[in-house]
Amino acid sequence: MAKWVLYHTDGCHLCEQAEQLLKPLLSSTDELQLIDIMSDDALILEYQISIPVLKNQQGQQLFWPFTAPQAQQFLAQADKSKD
């Protein structure tokens, strides 16, 4: 099961930037699940003007724009909260 979800949609250049920013910060690509918000009306309503959004298993979210250091801190905080 993926530890992280990135809400996105096809053709969103900001979403592509976020994915490329996150890949080097994760230990494996299996940790990141990409969910296209266009697949679900509820996701469209929730995220249509805020994608890309990174979400952890605890439900915490990191909204774009975020930098690599901000994303790394978000990833580390979520890992600490599991302990």
Coordinates of N, CA, C and O in Angstrom, one line a residue:
M1 N 0.8 -1.2 0.0 CA 0.0 0.0 0.0 C 0.9 1.3 0.0 O 1.9 1.3 0.7
A2 N 0.5 2.2 -0.8 CA 1.3 3.5 -0.9 C 1.2 4.3 0.4 O 0.1 4.3 1.0
K3 N 2.3 4.9 0.8 CA 2.3 5.7 2.0 C 1.8 7.1 1.7 O 1.4 7.8 2.6
W4 N 1.8 7.5 0.4 CA 1.5 8.9 0.0 C 0.6 8.9 -1.2 O 0.7 8.0 -2.1
V5 N -0.3 9.9 -1.2 CA -1.2 10.0 -2.4 C -0.9 11.4 -2.9 O -0.9 12.4 -2.2
L6 N -0.8 11.5 -4.2 CA -0.7 12.8 -4.9 C -1.9 13.0 -5.8 O -2.1 12.2 -6.7
Y7 N -2.8 13.9 -5.4 CA -4.0 14.2 -6.2 C -3.6 15.1 -7.3 O -2.9 16.1 -7.1
H8 N -4.0 14.7 -8.5 CA -3.5 15.4 -9.7 C -4.6 15.3 -10.8 O -5.6 14.7 -10.6
T9 N -4.3 15.8 -12.0 CA -5.1 15.5 -13.2 C -4.2 15.6 -14.4 O -3.1 16.2 -14.3
D10 N -4.5 14.9 -15.4 CA -3.7 14.9 -16.6 C -3.7 16.3 -17.2 O -4.7 17.0 -17.2
G11 N -2.5 16.6 -17.7 CA -2.3 17.9 -18.4 C -2.1 19.1 -17.4 O -2.0 20.2 -17.8
C12 N -2.0 18.8 -16.1 CA -1.7 19.8 -15.1 C -0.2 19.9 -15.0 O 0.5 19.0 -14.4
H13 N 0.4 21.0 -15.5 CA 1.9 21.1 -15.4 C 2.4 21.3 -14.0 O 3.5 20.8 -13.6
L14 N 1.6 21.8 -13.1 CA 2.0 21.9 -11.7 C 2.0 20.6 -11.0 O 2.9 20.3 -10.2
C15 N 1.1 19.7 -11.4 CA 1.1 18.3 -10.9 C 2.3 17.6 -11.4 O 2.9 16.8 -10.6
E16 N 2.7 17.8 -12.6 CA 3.9 17.1 -13.1 C 5.1 17.6 -12.4 O 6.0 16.8 -12.0
Q17 N 5.2 18.9 -12.1 CA 6.3 19.5 -11.3 C 6.3 18.9 -9.9 O 7.4 18.5 -9.4
A18 N 5.2 18.7 -9.3 CA 5.1 18.2 -7.9 C 5.6 16.7 -7.9 O 6.3 16.3 -7.0
E19 N 5.1 16.0 -8.9 CA 5.6 14.5 -9.0 C 7.1 14.4 -9.2 O 7.7 13.6 -8.5
Q20 N 7.6 15.2 -10.0 CA 9.1 15.2 -10.2 C 9.8 15.7 -9.0 O 10.9 15.1 -8.7
L21 N 9.3 16.6 -8.3 CA 9.9 17.1 -7.0 C 9.9 16.0 -6.0 O 10.8 15.8 -5.2
L22 N 8.8 15.2 -5.9 CA 8.7 14.2 -4.9 C 9.5 12.9 -5.1 O 9.9 12.3 -4.2
K23 N 9.6 12.5 -6.4 CA 10.3 11.2 -6.7 C 11.6 11.1 -6.0 O 11.9 10.0 -5.4
P24 N 12.5 12.0 -6.0 CA 13.8 11.8 -5.4 C 13.7 11.8 -3.9 O 14.7 11.3 -3.2
L25 N 12.6 12.3 -3.3 CA 12.5 12.3 -1.8 C 12.0 11.0 -1.2 O 12.0 10.8 0.0
L26 N 11.4 10.1 -2.1 CA 10.8 8.9 -1.6 C 11.8 7.7 -1.9 O 12.5 7.7 -2.8
S27 N 11.8 6.8 -1.0 CA 12.7 5.6 -1.1 C 12.3 4.7 -2.2 O 13.2 4.0 -2.7
S28 N 11.0 4.7 -2.6 CA 10.6 3.9 -3.8 C 9.4 4.5 -4.4 O 8.6 5.2 -3.8
T29 N 9.2 4.3 -5.7 CA 8.1 4.9 -6.4 C 6.8 4.2 -6.0 O 5.7 4.8 -6.2
D30 N 6.9 3.0 -5.4 CA 5.7 2.4 -4.9 C 5.0 3.1 -3.7 O 3.9 2.8 -3.3
E31 N 5.8 4.0 -3.1 CA 5.3 4.7 -1.9 C 4.3 5.8 -2.3 O 3.5 6.3 -1.5
L32 N 4.3 6.2 -3.6 CA 3.4 7.3 -4.1 C 2.3 6.8 -5.0 O 2.6 6.2 -6.0
Q33 N 1.1 7.0 -4.6 CA 0.0 6.7 -5.5 C -0.6 7.9 -6.1 O -0.8 8.9 -5.4
L34 N -0.7 7.9 -7.4 CA -1.2 9.1 -8.1 C -2.7 8.8 -8.3 O -3.1 7.8 -8.8
I35 N -3.5 9.8 -7.9 CA -5.0 9.7 -8.1 C -5.4 10.9 -8.9 O -5.3 12.1 -8.5
D36 N -6.0 10.6 -10.0 CA -6.6 11.7 -10.9 C -7.9 12.1 -10.3 O -8.8 11.3 -10.2
I37 N -8.1 13.4 -10.0 CA -9.3 13.8 -9.4 C -10.5 13.7 -10.3 O -11.6 13.7 -9.9
M38 N -10.2 13.6 -11.6 CA -11.3 13.5 -12.6 C -12.0 12.2 -12.5 O -13.1 12.0 -13.1
S39 N -11.5 11.3 -11.8 CA -12.1 9.9 -11.6 C -13.2 9.9 -10.6 O -13.9 8.9 -10.5
D40 N -13.4 11.0 -9.9 CA -14.4 10.9 -8.9 C -15.0 12.4 -8.6 O -14.2 13.3 -8.4
D41 N -16.3 12.5 -8.7 CA -16.9 13.8 -8.5 C -16.6 14.5 -7.2 O -16.4 15.7 -7.1
A42 N -16.5 13.7 -6.1 CA -16.2 14.2 -4.8 C -14.8 14.8 -4.8 O -14.6 15.8 -4.2
L43 N -13.9 14.1 -5.5 CA -12.5 14.6 -5.5 C -12.4 15.9 -6.4 O -11.7 16.8 -6.0
I44 N -13.2 15.9 -7.4 CA -13.2 17.2 -8.2 C -13.7 18.3 -7.4 O -13.1 19.4 -7.4
L45 N -14.8 18.1 -6.6 CA -15.3 19.2 -5.7 C -14.3 19.6 -4.7 O -14.1 20.8 -4.4
E46 N -13.6 18.6 -4.1 CA -12.6 18.9 -3.0 C -11.3 19.6 -3.5 O -10.8 20.5 -2.9
Y47 N -10.8 19.1 -4.7 CA -9.5 19.5 -5.1 C -9.4 20.3 -6.4 O -8.3 20.6 -6.8
Q48 N -10.5 20.6 -7.0 CA -10.4 21.2 -8.4 C -9.6 22.5 -8.5 O -8.9 22.7 -9.5
I49 N -9.5 23.3 -7.4 CA -8.7 24.5 -7.5 C -7.4 24.4 -6.7 O -6.7 25.4 -6.6
S50 N -7.1 23.3 -6.1 CA -6.0 23.2 -5.2 C -4.9 22.2 -5.6 O -3.9 22.0 -4.9
I51 N -5.2 21.4 -6.7 CA -4.2 20.4 -7.1 C -2.9 21.0 -7.6 O -3.0 22.2 -8.1
P52 N -1.8 20.4 -7.4 CA -1.5 19.1 -6.7 C -1.6 19.2 -5.2 O -1.2 20.2 -4.6
V53 N -2.0 18.1 -4.6 CA -2.1 18.0 -3.2 C -1.5 16.6 -2.8 O -1.8 15.6 -3.3
L54 N -0.5 16.7 -1.8 CA 0.1 15.5 -1.3 C -0.6 15.1 0.0 O -0.8 16.0 0.9
K55 N -1.0 13.9 0.2 CA -1.7 13.4 1.4 C -1.0 12.2 2.0 O -0.6 11.3 1.2
N56 N -0.9 12.2 3.3 CA -0.3 11.0 4.0 C -1.4 10.1 4.5 O -2.6 10.4 4.4
Q57 N -1.0 9.0 5.1 CA -1.9 8.0 5.6 C -2.7 8.5 6.8 O -3.8 8.0 7.0
Q58 N -2.2 9.5 7.5 CA -3.0 10.1 8.6 C -4.0 11.1 8.1 O -4.7 11.7 9.0
G59 N -4.0 11.4 6.9 CA -5.0 12.4 6.3 C -4.5 13.8 6.3 O -5.2 14.7 5.8
Q60 N -3.2 14.0 6.7 CA -2.6 15.4 6.6 C -2.3 15.7 5.1 O -2.0 14.8 4.4
Q61 N -2.5 16.9 4.8 CA -2.3 17.3 3.4 C -1.3 18.5 3.2 O -1.2 19.3 4.1
L62 N -0.5 18.4 2.1 CA 0.4 19.5 1.8 C -0.1 20.0 0.4 O -0.1 19.3 -0.6
F63 N -0.5 21.3 0.4 CA -1.0 21.9 -0.8 C 0.1 22.6 -1.6 O 1.0 23.2 -1.0
W64 N 0.0 22.6 -2.9 CA 0.9 23.3 -3.8 C 0.6 24.8 -3.6 O -0.5 25.2 -3.4
P65 N 1.6 25.6 -3.7 CA 3.0 25.3 -4.0 C 3.8 24.9 -2.8 O 3.6 25.4 -1.7
F66 N 4.6 23.9 -3.0 CA 5.6 23.5 -2.0 C 6.9 23.2 -2.6 O 7.0 22.9 -3.8
T67 N 7.9 23.4 -1.8 CA 9.3 23.2 -2.3 C 9.8 21.8 -1.9 O 9.2 21.2 -1.0
A68 N 10.9 21.4 -2.4 CA 11.5 20.1 -2.0 C 11.8 20.1 -0.5 O 11.4 19.1 0.2
P69 N 12.4 21.2 0.1 CA 12.5 21.1 1.6 C 11.2 21.0 2.4 O 11.1 20.3 3.4
Q70 N 10.2 21.7 1.9 CA 8.9 21.7 2.6 C 8.3 20.3 2.5 O 7.8 19.7 3.4
A71 N 8.4 19.7 1.3 CA 7.9 18.3 1.1 C 8.7 17.3 1.9 O 8.1 16.4 2.6
Q72 N 10.0 17.5 2.0 CA 10.8 16.6 2.8 C 10.5 16.7 4.3 O 10.4 15.7 5.0
Q73 N 10.2 17.9 4.8 CA 9.8 18.1 6.1 C 8.4 17.4 6.4 O 8.2 16.8 7.4
F74 N 7.5 17.6 5.4 CA 6.2 17.0 5.6 C 6.3 15.4 5.6 O 5.7 14.8 6.4
L75 N 7.1 14.9 4.7 CA 7.3 13.4 4.7 C 7.9 13.0 6.0 O 7.5 12.0 6.6
A76 N 8.9 13.7 6.5 CA 9.6 13.3 7.8 C 8.6 13.4 9.0 O 8.6 12.5 9.9
Q77 N 7.8 14.4 9.0 CA 6.9 14.6 10.1 C 5.9 13.5 10.2 O 5.5 13.0 11.2
A78 N 5.4 13.1 9.0 CA 4.4 12.0 9.0 C 5.0 10.7 9.4 O 4.4 9.9 10.1
D79 N 6.3 10.4 9.0 CA 7.0 9.2 9.5 C 7.2 9.2 11.0 O 7.0 8.2 11.6
K80 N 7.5 10.4 11.6 CA 7.7 10.5 13.0 C 6.3 10.2 13.7 O 6.3 9.6 14.8
S81 N 5.2 10.7 13.2 CA 4.0 10.6 13.9 C 3.5 9.1 13.9 O 2.6 8.8 14.7
K82 N 4.0 8.3 13.1 CA 3.6 6.8 13.1 C 4.3 6.1 14.2 O 3.8 5.0 14.6
D83 N 5.4 6.6 14.7 CA 6.2 5.9 15.7 C 5.5 5.9 17.1 O 4.7 6.7 17.4

